Coordinates of C-alpha atoms and ligand atoms in Angstrom, one line a residue:
Chain A
M1 CA 0.0 0.0 0.0
L2 CA 2.6 2.5 1.2
Q3 CA 6.4 2.1 1.0
F4 CA 9.2 4.5 2.0
D5 CA 12.6 3.5 0.5
Q6 CA 15.6 5.3 2.0
V7 CA 13.7 8.6 2.2
T8 CA 15.6 11.6 3.3
K9 CA 14.0 15.0 3.7
S10 CA 16.0 18.2 4.4
Y11 CA 14.8 21.7 4.8
P12 CA 17.1 24.6 4.2
G13 CA 18.2 25.7 7.6
S14 CA 17.0 22.6 9.5
G15 CA 19.3 20.0 7.9
D16 CA 18.0 16.4 7.5
V17 CA 14.6 16.1 9.2
L18 CA 14.2 12.5 8.0
R19 CA 17.3 10.3 7.3
G20 CA 17.1 7.2 5.2
V21 CA 13.7 6.2 6.4
S22 CA 12.5 2.8 5.0
F23 CA 9.3 0.9 5.9
Q24 CA 6.3 -0.8 4.3
I25 CA 2.7 -0.7 5.2
E26 CA 0.4 -3.5 3.9
R27 CA -3.2 -3.0 2.9
G28 CA -5.5 -3.1 5.9
E29 CA -2.8 -2.4 8.5
M30 CA -3.1 0.0 11.4
V31 CA 0.2 1.8 12.0
F32 CA 1.2 4.4 14.6
V33 CA 4.0 6.8 14.3
S34 CA 5.5 8.0 17.6
G35 CA 8.5 10.0 18.6
H36 CA 9.5 13.2 20.4
S37 CA 8.6 16.6 19.3
G38 CA 10.6 17.6 16.2
A39 CA 11.4 13.9 15.4
G40 CA 9.9 14.3 12.0
K41 CA 6.5 12.6 12.4
S42 CA 4.5 15.4 10.7
T43 CA 7.1 15.5 8.0
L44 CA 6.6 11.8 7.3
L45 CA 2.9 12.3 6.9
R46 CA 3.3 15.4 4.8
L47 CA 5.5 13.5 2.5
T48 CA 2.9 10.7 2.2
A49 CA 0.1 13.3 1.5
L50 CA 2.4 14.9 -1.2
M51 CA 2.5 18.2 0.7
E52 CA 6.2 17.9 0.5
R53 CA 8.6 16.2 -1.9
P54 CA 11.4 13.9 -0.6
T55 CA 14.9 15.2 -1.0
R56 CA 16.2 11.6 -1.7
G57 CA 14.6 8.2 -1.9
A58 CA 11.3 6.9 -3.2
I59 CA 7.8 6.9 -1.8
L60 CA 5.5 4.3 -3.4
L61 CA 1.7 4.5 -3.0
N62 CA 0.1 1.4 -4.6
G63 CA 3.3 0.8 -6.4
Q64 CA 3.4 4.2 -7.9
N65 CA 6.4 6.4 -7.1
V66 CA 4.6 9.6 -6.0
G67 CA 7.7 11.5 -4.9
R68 CA 8.3 12.6 -8.5
L69 CA 4.7 13.0 -9.6
P70 CA 4.0 16.1 -11.7
N71 CA 2.0 18.7 -9.8
R72 CA -1.1 18.4 -12.0
K73 CA -1.5 14.7 -11.0
I74 CA -1.3 15.3 -7.2
P75 CA -5.0 16.0 -6.7
F76 CA -6.0 12.6 -8.1
V77 CA -3.7 10.8 -5.7
R78 CA -5.0 12.9 -2.7
R79 CA -8.6 12.0 -3.5
R80 CA -7.7 8.4 -2.5
L81 CA -6.4 9.5 0.9
G82 CA -8.4 10.7 3.9
L83 CA -6.5 13.4 5.8
I84 CA -7.2 14.3 9.4
F85 CA -5.4 17.2 11.2
Q86 CA -4.7 18.1 14.7
D87 CA -6.2 21.5 14.2
Y88 CA -9.2 20.1 12.2
R89 CA -8.8 22.5 9.3
L90 CA -12.5 23.0 8.8
I91 CA -13.8 25.8 6.5
H92 CA -15.4 28.3 9.0
D93 CA -17.9 30.0 6.8
R94 CA -19.5 26.7 5.7
T95 CA -21.9 24.5 7.5
V96 CA -20.9 21.1 8.9
Y97 CA -22.8 19.5 6.0
D98 CA -20.9 21.6 3.4
N99 CA -17.6 20.9 5.0
V100 CA -18.2 17.1 4.9
A101 CA -19.6 17.2 1.4
M102 CA -16.6 19.2 0.1
P103 CA -14.4 16.2 -1.0
L104 CA -17.4 14.8 -3.0
L105 CA -18.0 18.2 -4.7
I106 CA -14.3 18.3 -5.6
A107 CA -14.4 14.8 -7.0
G108 CA -17.6 15.6 -9.0
F109 CA -20.2 13.3 -7.3
G110 CA -23.8 13.8 -8.2
P111 CA -26.3 15.5 -5.8
E112 CA -28.1 12.3 -4.6
E113 CA -24.9 10.4 -4.1
T114 CA -23.4 13.4 -2.3
D115 CA -26.3 13.8 0.0
H116 CA -26.4 10.1 0.8
R117 CA -22.7 9.8 1.5
T118 CA -22.6 13.0 3.5
R119 CA -25.4 11.9 5.8
A120 CA -23.9 8.4 6.2
A121 CA -20.5 9.9 7.2
L122 CA -22.1 12.3 9.7
N123 CA -24.1 9.3 11.2
K124 CA -21.0 7.3 11.5
V125 CA -19.2 9.9 13.6
G126 CA -22.4 10.5 15.7
L127 CA -23.1 14.0 14.3
A128 CA -26.5 13.4 12.7
G129 CA -28.6 16.5 13.2
F130 CA -25.5 18.8 13.2
E131 CA -25.8 19.5 9.4
R132 CA -26.8 23.2 9.6
R133 CA -24.4 24.1 12.4
Y134 CA -21.2 26.1 11.8
P135 CA -17.8 24.8 13.0
V136 CA -17.3 27.6 15.5
T137 CA -20.5 26.5 17.4
L138 CA -19.0 23.0 18.0
S139 CA -16.8 21.7 20.8
G140 CA -13.3 20.5 19.9
G141 CA -14.3 16.9 19.9
E142 CA -17.3 17.6 17.7
Q143 CA -15.1 19.6 15.3
Q144 CA -12.6 16.7 15.1
R145 CA -15.5 14.4 14.3
V146 CA -16.5 16.7 11.4
G147 CA -12.9 16.4 10.2
I148 CA -13.1 12.6 10.4
A149 CA -16.5 12.5 8.6
R150 CA -14.9 14.6 5.9
A151 CA -12.0 12.2 5.6
I152 CA -14.1 9.1 5.3
V153 CA -16.8 10.5 3.1
T154 CA -15.1 9.4 -0.1
R155 CA -14.4 6.0 1.4
P156 CA -10.6 6.2 0.8
P157 CA -8.5 3.0 1.1
M158 CA -6.1 4.8 3.4
I159 CA -6.5 7.5 6.1
L160 CA -3.6 9.6 7.4
A161 CA -4.1 11.4 10.8
D162 CA -1.6 13.8 12.3
E163 CA -2.1 14.0 16.1
P164 CA -5.9 13.6 15.7
T165 CA -6.4 13.6 19.5
G166 CA -3.7 16.2 20.3
N167 CA -6.3 18.8 21.5
L168 CA -8.8 16.4 23.1
D169 CA -9.2 15.1 26.6
P170 CA -8.3 11.4 27.3
D171 CA -11.9 10.1 27.2
L172 CA -12.5 11.8 23.8
S173 CA -9.2 10.6 22.5
L174 CA -10.1 7.0 23.4
E175 CA -13.4 7.4 21.7
I176 CA -11.8 8.7 18.5
M177 CA -9.2 5.9 18.5
A178 CA -11.9 3.3 18.9
M179 CA -13.6 4.9 15.8
F180 CA -10.3 4.5 13.9
R181 CA -10.1 0.9 14.8
E182 CA -13.6 0.4 13.5
F183 CA -12.6 1.9 10.2
N184 CA -9.5 -0.4 10.2
Q185 CA -11.7 -3.4 10.8
V186 CA -13.7 -2.7 7.6
G187 CA -10.4 -2.7 5.7
V188 CA -9.2 0.9 5.7
T189 CA -5.4 1.3 6.1
M190 CA -4.7 3.7 9.0
L191 CA -1.5 5.7 9.5
I192 CA -1.8 7.7 12.8
V193 CA 0.8 10.0 14.3
S194 CA 0.6 10.3 18.0
H195 CA 3.1 11.0 20.8
D196 CA 0.7 9.7 23.4
Q197 CA 2.5 6.4 24.2
A198 CA -0.2 5.3 26.7
L199 CA -2.9 5.7 24.2
V200 CA -1.0 3.9 21.4
S201 CA -0.2 1.0 23.6
R202 CA -3.9 0.3 24.2
F203 CA -4.4 -0.6 20.6
A204 CA -3.0 -3.5 18.7
G205 CA -0.9 -2.0 16.0
R206 CA 2.6 -1.6 14.6
V207 CA 4.5 1.4 15.9
L208 CA 7.1 3.2 13.8
H209 CA 9.2 5.1 16.3
L210 CA 11.1 8.1 15.0
E211 CA 14.1 9.5 16.8
R212 CA 15.7 12.6 15.3
G213 CA 14.7 11.6 11.8
R214 CA 15.7 8.0 12.1
L215 CA 13.4 5.0 12.3
V216 CA 14.0 2.7 15.3
E217 CA 11.7 -0.3 15.5
Chain B
M1 CA -24.1 -1.3 -30.4
R2 CA -23.5 -1.8 -26.7
A3 CA -20.2 -0.1 -26.8
G4 CA -21.8 2.9 -28.5
K5 CA -24.5 3.1 -25.8
D6 CA -21.8 3.0 -23.1
A7 CA -19.8 5.8 -24.7
G8 CA -23.0 7.9 -25.0
G9 CA -23.8 7.3 -21.4
R10 CA -20.2 8.3 -20.4
L11 CA -20.4 11.4 -22.4
R12 CA -23.8 12.3 -20.9
G13 CA -22.3 11.7 -17.4
R14 CA -19.3 13.9 -18.2
A15 CA -21.6 16.6 -19.5
R16 CA -23.6 16.4 -16.3
T17 CA -20.5 16.6 -14.2
F18 CA -19.2 19.6 -16.2
L19 CA -22.6 21.4 -15.9
R20 CA -22.7 20.6 -12.2
L21 CA -19.2 22.0 -11.5
H22 CA -19.8 25.1 -13.5
G23 CA -23.3 25.6 -11.9
H24 CA -21.6 25.3 -8.5
A25 CA -18.9 27.9 -9.4
L26 CA -21.5 30.2 -10.9
F27 CA -23.7 30.3 -7.8
S28 CA -21.0 30.2 -5.3
S29 CA -19.3 33.2 -6.9
L30 CA -22.6 35.1 -6.9
G31 CA -23.0 34.1 -3.3
D32 CA -19.6 35.4 -2.4
L33 CA -20.3 38.8 -4.1
W34 CA -23.7 39.0 -2.4
R35 CA -22.2 38.3 1.0
A36 CA -20.2 41.6 0.8
P37 CA -22.7 43.9 -0.9
L38 CA -21.0 47.2 -0.1
M39 CA -17.6 46.2 -1.3
T40 CA -19.1 44.6 -4.4
C41 CA -21.1 47.7 -5.2
M42 CA -18.1 50.0 -4.7
T43 CA -15.9 47.8 -7.0
L44 CA -18.7 47.8 -9.6
M45 CA -19.0 51.6 -9.4
V46 CA -15.3 52.0 -9.9
I47 CA -15.3 49.6 -12.9
A48 CA -18.4 51.3 -14.3
V49 CA -17.0 54.8 -14.1
T50 CA -13.6 53.7 -15.4
L51 CA -15.2 52.1 -18.4
A52 CA -17.8 54.9 -18.9
L53 CA -15.0 57.5 -19.3
P54 CA -13.4 56.3 -22.5
L55 CA -16.8 55.2 -23.8
T56 CA -18.1 58.8 -23.4
F57 CA -15.0 60.2 -25.1
Y58 CA -15.3 57.7 -27.9
L59 CA -19.0 58.6 -28.4
T60 CA -18.2 62.4 -28.4
L61 CA -15.5 61.8 -31.0
A62 CA -17.5 59.5 -33.2
N63 CA -20.3 62.1 -33.3
L64 CA -17.9 65.0 -34.0
Q65 CA -16.4 62.9 -36.8
R66 CA -19.8 62.2 -38.2
L67 CA -20.6 65.9 -38.0
S68 CA -17.4 66.9 -39.8
G69 CA -18.0 64.3 -42.4
G70 CA -21.3 65.9 -43.1
L71 CA -19.7 69.3 -43.7
E72 CA -19.3 70.2 -47.4
E73 CA -15.8 69.6 -48.6
S74 CA -15.2 72.7 -50.6
W75 CA -12.1 74.3 -52.0
K76 CA -13.9 77.6 -52.5
V77 CA -12.3 80.7 -51.1
S78 CA -14.3 83.7 -49.9
L79 CA -12.7 87.2 -50.3
Y80 CA -14.4 89.7 -47.9
L81 CA -13.8 93.1 -49.3
D82 CA -13.6 96.4 -47.4
P83 CA -17.2 97.2 -46.3
K84 CA -16.8 100.7 -47.8
L85 CA -16.6 99.3 -51.3
D86 CA -19.8 98.6 -53.2
E87 CA -20.5 96.1 -56.1
K88 CA -19.4 98.6 -58.8
Q89 CA -16.0 99.4 -57.1
A90 CA -15.4 95.6 -56.8
A91 CA -15.8 95.0 -60.5
P92 CA -12.1 95.6 -61.6
L93 CA -10.8 93.3 -58.9
L94 CA -13.3 90.7 -60.1
A95 CA -12.0 91.0 -63.6
R96 CA -8.4 90.8 -62.5
L97 CA -9.0 87.6 -60.4
R98 CA -10.9 85.9 -63.3
K99 CA -7.7 86.3 -65.4
Q100 CA -5.5 84.5 -63.0
P101 CA -4.5 80.9 -64.1
A102 CA -5.2 79.5 -60.6
V103 CA -8.8 80.7 -60.8
A104 CA -11.5 78.5 -62.4
A105 CA -14.5 80.7 -61.6
V106 CA -15.5 83.8 -59.6
H107 CA -18.8 84.7 -58.2
L108 CA -19.8 88.0 -56.6
I109 CA -22.2 88.1 -53.7
G110 CA -23.6 91.6 -53.3
K111 CA -24.5 93.4 -50.1
E112 CA -28.2 92.6 -50.5
A113 CA -27.8 89.0 -51.3
G114 CA -25.4 88.6 -48.3
L115 CA -28.0 90.2 -46.1
M116 CA -30.7 87.7 -47.2
D117 CA -28.3 84.8 -46.7
F118 CA -27.4 86.0 -43.2
R119 CA -31.1 86.4 -42.3
R120 CA -31.9 82.9 -43.4
H121 CA -29.1 81.2 -41.6
S122 CA -28.1 83.1 -38.5
G123 CA -31.4 83.8 -36.8
F124 CA -30.1 87.4 -36.0
G125 CA -32.1 89.0 -38.9
E126 CA -33.9 91.4 -36.6
V127 CA -30.6 92.8 -35.3
L128 CA -29.7 93.9 -38.8
E129 CA -33.1 95.5 -39.4
A130 CA -32.3 97.9 -36.6
L131 CA -29.1 99.2 -38.2
P132 CA -29.3 102.3 -40.4
E133 CA -27.4 100.8 -43.3
N134 CA -26.3 97.3 -44.5
P135 CA -23.0 96.6 -42.7
L136 CA -22.2 93.5 -44.7
P137 CA -19.3 93.7 -47.2
V138 CA -19.2 92.6 -50.8
V139 CA -17.9 89.0 -51.1
I140 CA -16.1 87.5 -54.0
E141 CA -16.3 83.7 -54.0
V142 CA -13.4 82.1 -55.9
T143 CA -13.4 78.5 -57.1
P144 CA -9.7 77.5 -57.7
H145 CA -8.5 75.6 -60.6
P146 CA -8.4 71.8 -59.8
R147 CA -4.6 72.0 -60.0
W148 CA -4.6 74.2 -57.0
E149 CA -6.8 71.8 -54.9
N150 CA -4.1 71.2 -52.5
P151 CA -3.9 72.8 -49.0
Q152 CA -0.3 74.0 -49.5
R153 CA -0.7 75.5 -53.0
L154 CA -4.0 77.1 -52.0
A155 CA -2.4 78.6 -48.9
E156 CA 0.1 80.3 -51.2
L157 CA -2.7 81.7 -53.3
V158 CA -4.6 82.9 -50.2
A159 CA -1.5 84.6 -48.9
A160 CA -1.2 86.6 -52.1
W161 CA -4.9 87.5 -52.1
E162 CA -4.7 88.7 -48.5
K163 CA -2.2 91.3 -49.6
I164 CA -4.7 92.9 -52.1
P165 CA -5.6 96.3 -50.5
Q166 CA -9.3 96.1 -51.2
V167 CA -9.5 92.7 -49.5
D168 CA -10.4 92.9 -45.8
F169 CA -9.9 89.2 -45.1
V170 CA -10.0 85.8 -46.8
Q171 CA -12.0 82.9 -45.5
W172 CA -11.0 79.5 -46.5
N173 CA -13.4 76.6 -45.6
M174 CA -11.0 73.9 -46.5
R175 CA -8.4 75.2 -44.1
W176 CA -10.5 74.9 -41.0
L177 CA -12.0 71.7 -42.1
Q178 CA -8.5 70.3 -42.5
R179 CA -7.6 71.6 -39.1
L180 CA -10.7 70.1 -37.6
K181 CA -9.8 66.8 -39.1
G182 CA -6.3 67.0 -37.8
W183 CA -7.5 67.7 -34.3
L184 CA -10.0 64.9 -34.6
Q185 CA -7.2 62.5 -35.6
L186 CA -5.2 63.6 -32.7
A187 CA -8.1 63.2 -30.4
E188 CA -8.7 59.7 -31.8
R189 CA -5.2 58.7 -30.8
G190 CA -5.7 60.2 -27.4
V191 CA -9.0 58.4 -26.8
A192 CA -7.4 55.1 -28.0
G193 CA -4.5 55.6 -25.5
L194 CA -6.8 56.6 -22.7
G195 CA -9.0 53.6 -23.5
A196 CA -6.0 51.3 -23.2
L197 CA -4.9 52.8 -19.9
L198 CA -8.3 52.7 -18.4
S199 CA -8.8 49.1 -19.6
L200 CA -5.6 48.3 -17.8
T201 CA -7.1 50.0 -14.7
V202 CA -10.2 47.8 -14.8
L203 CA -8.0 44.7 -15.1
L204 CA -6.1 45.9 -12.0
V205 CA -9.2 46.8 -10.1
V206 CA -10.8 43.4 -10.7
G207 CA -7.4 41.7 -10.1
N208 CA -7.0 43.5 -6.8
T209 CA -10.5 42.7 -5.6
I210 CA -10.0 39.1 -6.4
R211 CA -6.6 39.1 -4.7
L212 CA -8.2 40.4 -1.4
E213 CA -10.8 37.7 -1.7
L214 CA -8.0 35.1 -2.2
E215 CA -6.2 36.4 0.9
N216 CA -9.4 36.1 2.9
R217 CA -10.0 32.6 1.8
H218 CA -6.4 31.5 1.9
E219 CA -7.0 28.7 4.5
E220 CA -10.0 27.5 2.6
I221 CA -8.1 27.2 -0.6
E222 CA -5.3 25.3 1.2
V223 CA -7.9 22.9 2.6
M224 CA -9.5 22.4 -0.8
K225 CA -6.1 21.6 -2.3
L226 CA -5.5 19.0 0.5
L227 CA -8.8 17.4 -0.3
G228 CA -7.8 16.9 -3.9
A229 CA -9.1 20.0 -5.6
T230 CA -7.5 20.7 -9.0
H231 CA -6.3 24.3 -9.7
R232 CA -9.1 24.5 -12.2
F233 CA -11.7 23.7 -9.6
I234 CA -10.3 26.3 -7.2
R235 CA -9.9 28.9 -9.9
R236 CA -13.4 28.5 -11.4
P237 CA -15.5 30.5 -8.9
F238 CA -13.0 33.4 -9.0
I239 CA -13.2 33.4 -12.8
Y240 CA -16.9 33.7 -12.5
S241 CA -16.5 36.6 -10.0
G242 CA -14.4 38.3 -12.6
F243 CA -17.1 37.5 -15.2
W244 CA -19.7 39.2 -13.0
Y245 CA -17.5 42.2 -12.3
G246 CA -16.8 42.6 -16.0
S247 CA -20.3 42.1 -17.3
T248 CA -22.1 44.1 -14.6
G249 CA -19.6 46.9 -14.6
G250 CA -19.7 47.1 -18.4
L251 CA -23.5 47.2 -18.4
M252 CA -23.4 50.0 -15.8
A253 CA -20.9 51.9 -17.9
L254 CA -23.2 51.6 -21.0
I255 CA -26.1 52.9 -18.9
L256 CA -23.9 55.8 -17.6
A257 CA -22.7 56.7 -21.1
W258 CA -26.2 56.5 -22.5
L259 CA -27.6 58.8 -19.8
L260 CA -24.8 61.3 -20.6
S261 CA -25.6 61.2 -24.3
A262 CA -29.3 61.6 -23.5
V263 CA -28.6 64.7 -21.4
M264 CA -26.5 66.2 -24.2
R265 CA -29.0 65.4 -27.0
A266 CA -31.3 68.4 -26.7
P267 CA -28.6 71.1 -26.4
A268 CA -26.6 69.6 -29.3
K269 CA -29.8 69.6 -31.4
S270 CA -30.5 73.2 -30.8
L271 CA -26.9 74.2 -31.3
A272 CA -26.8 72.4 -34.6
A273 CA -30.1 74.1 -35.7
L274 CA -28.4 77.4 -35.1
Y275 CA -25.9 76.5 -37.8
G276 CA -28.8 75.3 -40.1
A277 CA -27.7 71.7 -39.7
A278 CA -29.8 68.8 -38.7
F279 CA -27.7 66.8 -36.2
D280 CA -28.6 64.2 -33.6
I281 CA -26.3 62.5 -31.2
E282 CA -26.0 58.9 -32.0
F283 CA -25.4 56.2 -29.3
L284 CA -23.4 53.0 -30.0
S285 CA -24.8 50.6 -32.6
L286 CA -25.9 47.2 -31.5
P287 CA -22.6 45.5 -32.7
E288 CA -20.7 48.2 -30.8
V289 CA -22.7 47.6 -27.7
L290 CA -22.0 43.9 -27.9
A291 CA -18.3 44.3 -28.6
F292 CA -18.0 46.7 -25.6
A293 CA -19.9 44.2 -23.3
G294 CA -17.7 41.4 -24.6
F295 CA -14.5 43.4 -24.0
S296 CA -15.6 44.2 -20.4
V297 CA -16.2 40.6 -19.8
V298 CA -12.7 39.7 -21.2
L299 CA -11.2 42.4 -18.9
G300 CA -12.9 41.0 -15.8
V301 CA -12.2 37.4 -16.6
S302 CA -8.5 37.9 -17.5
G303 CA -8.0 40.1 -14.4
A304 CA -9.3 37.3 -12.2
W305 CA -7.4 34.6 -14.1
L306 CA -4.1 36.3 -13.8
V307 CA -4.3 36.9 -10.1
V308 CA -5.7 33.4 -9.2
T309 CA -3.2 31.6 -11.4
R310 CA -0.3 33.5 -9.8
H311 CA -1.7 32.8 -6.3
L312 CA -2.1 29.1 -7.0
W313 CA 1.3 28.9 -8.6
R314 CA 2.9 30.2 -5.4
L315 CA 1.0 27.9 -3.2
R316 CA 3.5 25.2 -2.2
I317 CA 1.3 22.3 -1.1
Ligands
ATP1 N1 8.8 24.0 6.4 C1 9.9 23.7 7.2 N2 11.0 24.4 7.0 C2 12.1 24.2 7.8 N3 12.1 23.3 8.8 C3 11.0 22.6 9.1 C4 9.9 22.7 8.3 N4 8.9 21.9 8.7 C5 9.5 21.2 9.7 N5 10.8 21.6 9.9 C6 11.7 21.1 11.0 O1 11.7 19.7 10.9 C7 11.8 19.1 12.1 C8 10.7 18.0 12.2 O2 9.4 18.7 12.2 P1 8.1 17.8 12.3 O3 6.9 18.8 12.2 O4 8.1 16.7 11.4 O5 8.1 17.3 13.8 P2 7.1 16.5 14.6 O6 7.7 15.2 14.9 O7 5.8 16.5 13.9 O8 7.0 17.3 15.9 P3 5.7 17.6 16.8 O9 5.5 16.4 17.7 O10 6.1 18.8 17.7 O11 4.6 17.9 15.9 C9 11.6 20.2 13.1 O12 12.9 20.4 13.7 C10 11.2 21.4 12.4 O13 11.7 22.5 12.9
MG2 MG1 3.9 17.3 14.2

């Protein structure tokens, strides 16, 4: 599904943020990425989501080397990924419904299909009845669930989450993680960044541990 | 057969998607403009006035050109004699002029005939009635030989005639007509240059408005990119905003220019009547109106396109 092969990423001024990172994630796996602050966890995810290009090495998504993909092809790769962010990244002047429906609109789904899928996704995260609300009127946990609904609405084969519970209390975090496990049980490949060791250890899943840009299993 | 059916269905599906995406962009752009009515109105007014300015100049010029085209192109020269001279005293001069090789024909307009002419055309007939005697001079109208129908050669002739002691002054229609045409040509250049500058202004105004909108929605655009939106998808509503600015601004400019020409119509008519001419201000023809509207749309759309494309190009995610 996803393979990193000797990936190095350096930023001007920060040196090598990732150094020769190699790993492979199979279809249907649930994988956590842990490590200290500044270890390069977000960078790893950003590379996978094609928000950054690797300095050296290859990144293969479904066997396709996406590290050198021309810009105009990136949107079509992203449509097959569900992205979840620590700061939710919702569009504030749109309703919950419009936020969740956005990926479908982008991908050109028809109105019936869009409506059906949007309501199903909101149901799944327990936000049925929140359609007309605006993100600012929601609690942090509710906002993150809107973000999750948006990530699953296109039924992507893989979901990437960067510290999805970073701003939530322990109970809520557990709830969200349980939700992720549910997705994983129906076949979605999950790649989750979290520095919360205690939380991660409660779930059966491989852990990729990063230390100053190097992978230590 | 089956394959053909499938292809037809796919095509219909694509057409539906295309219409849906454009419909979405059309309405979301209208919604965005509607959400900030004051700013939208102000931008539209700026565009309208900026476009109405060269349009009005163009109209004025076009009407003046039409007017000058209607004036008789005549090479005739009028020699106004000293008012103290009567028809009889003018006869030797008339004979002398007739003999000149440059002269094709001469025609003498006596004091009485001049008075009648004046009454007919000027509208000041009553003023002359009040005077004790006819103040008009004898006029000799000279038609030059075709070989002298050239502004420079004629000017030399006129200079010589002006030196004749009995001649008070020489009036030369062709000269001021040529001058008028020269001025109009100059004005045409000016209007074209001004039109280009003001068009650029409209491009910049639309571009700047869209740029502010882009900055306001920077986060949203980033999120859309992360959700797999193509540049085309993100650009589309902004292009439609540019379309609305261009078309509505252009329409408002047309209305402004039309109102101005309507206000000037009556005074221009009575002014022309004073000169014995029938003249009516003409507004743009239908093809001209359409061309202007099309040009406004092109300005709005390209202003938006330039700014959005540059913005997306610099977005590094
Ligand atoms: N755009 C950038 N330009 C320069 N340096 C960067 C950039 N992005 C990240 N870095 C650097 O790369 C290193 C790793 O950053 P990264 O965001 O991947 O860390 P992280 O493991 O996600 O940390 P955290 O747990 O705090 O989120 C940091 O030292 C950071 O300063
Ligand atoms: Mg991070």
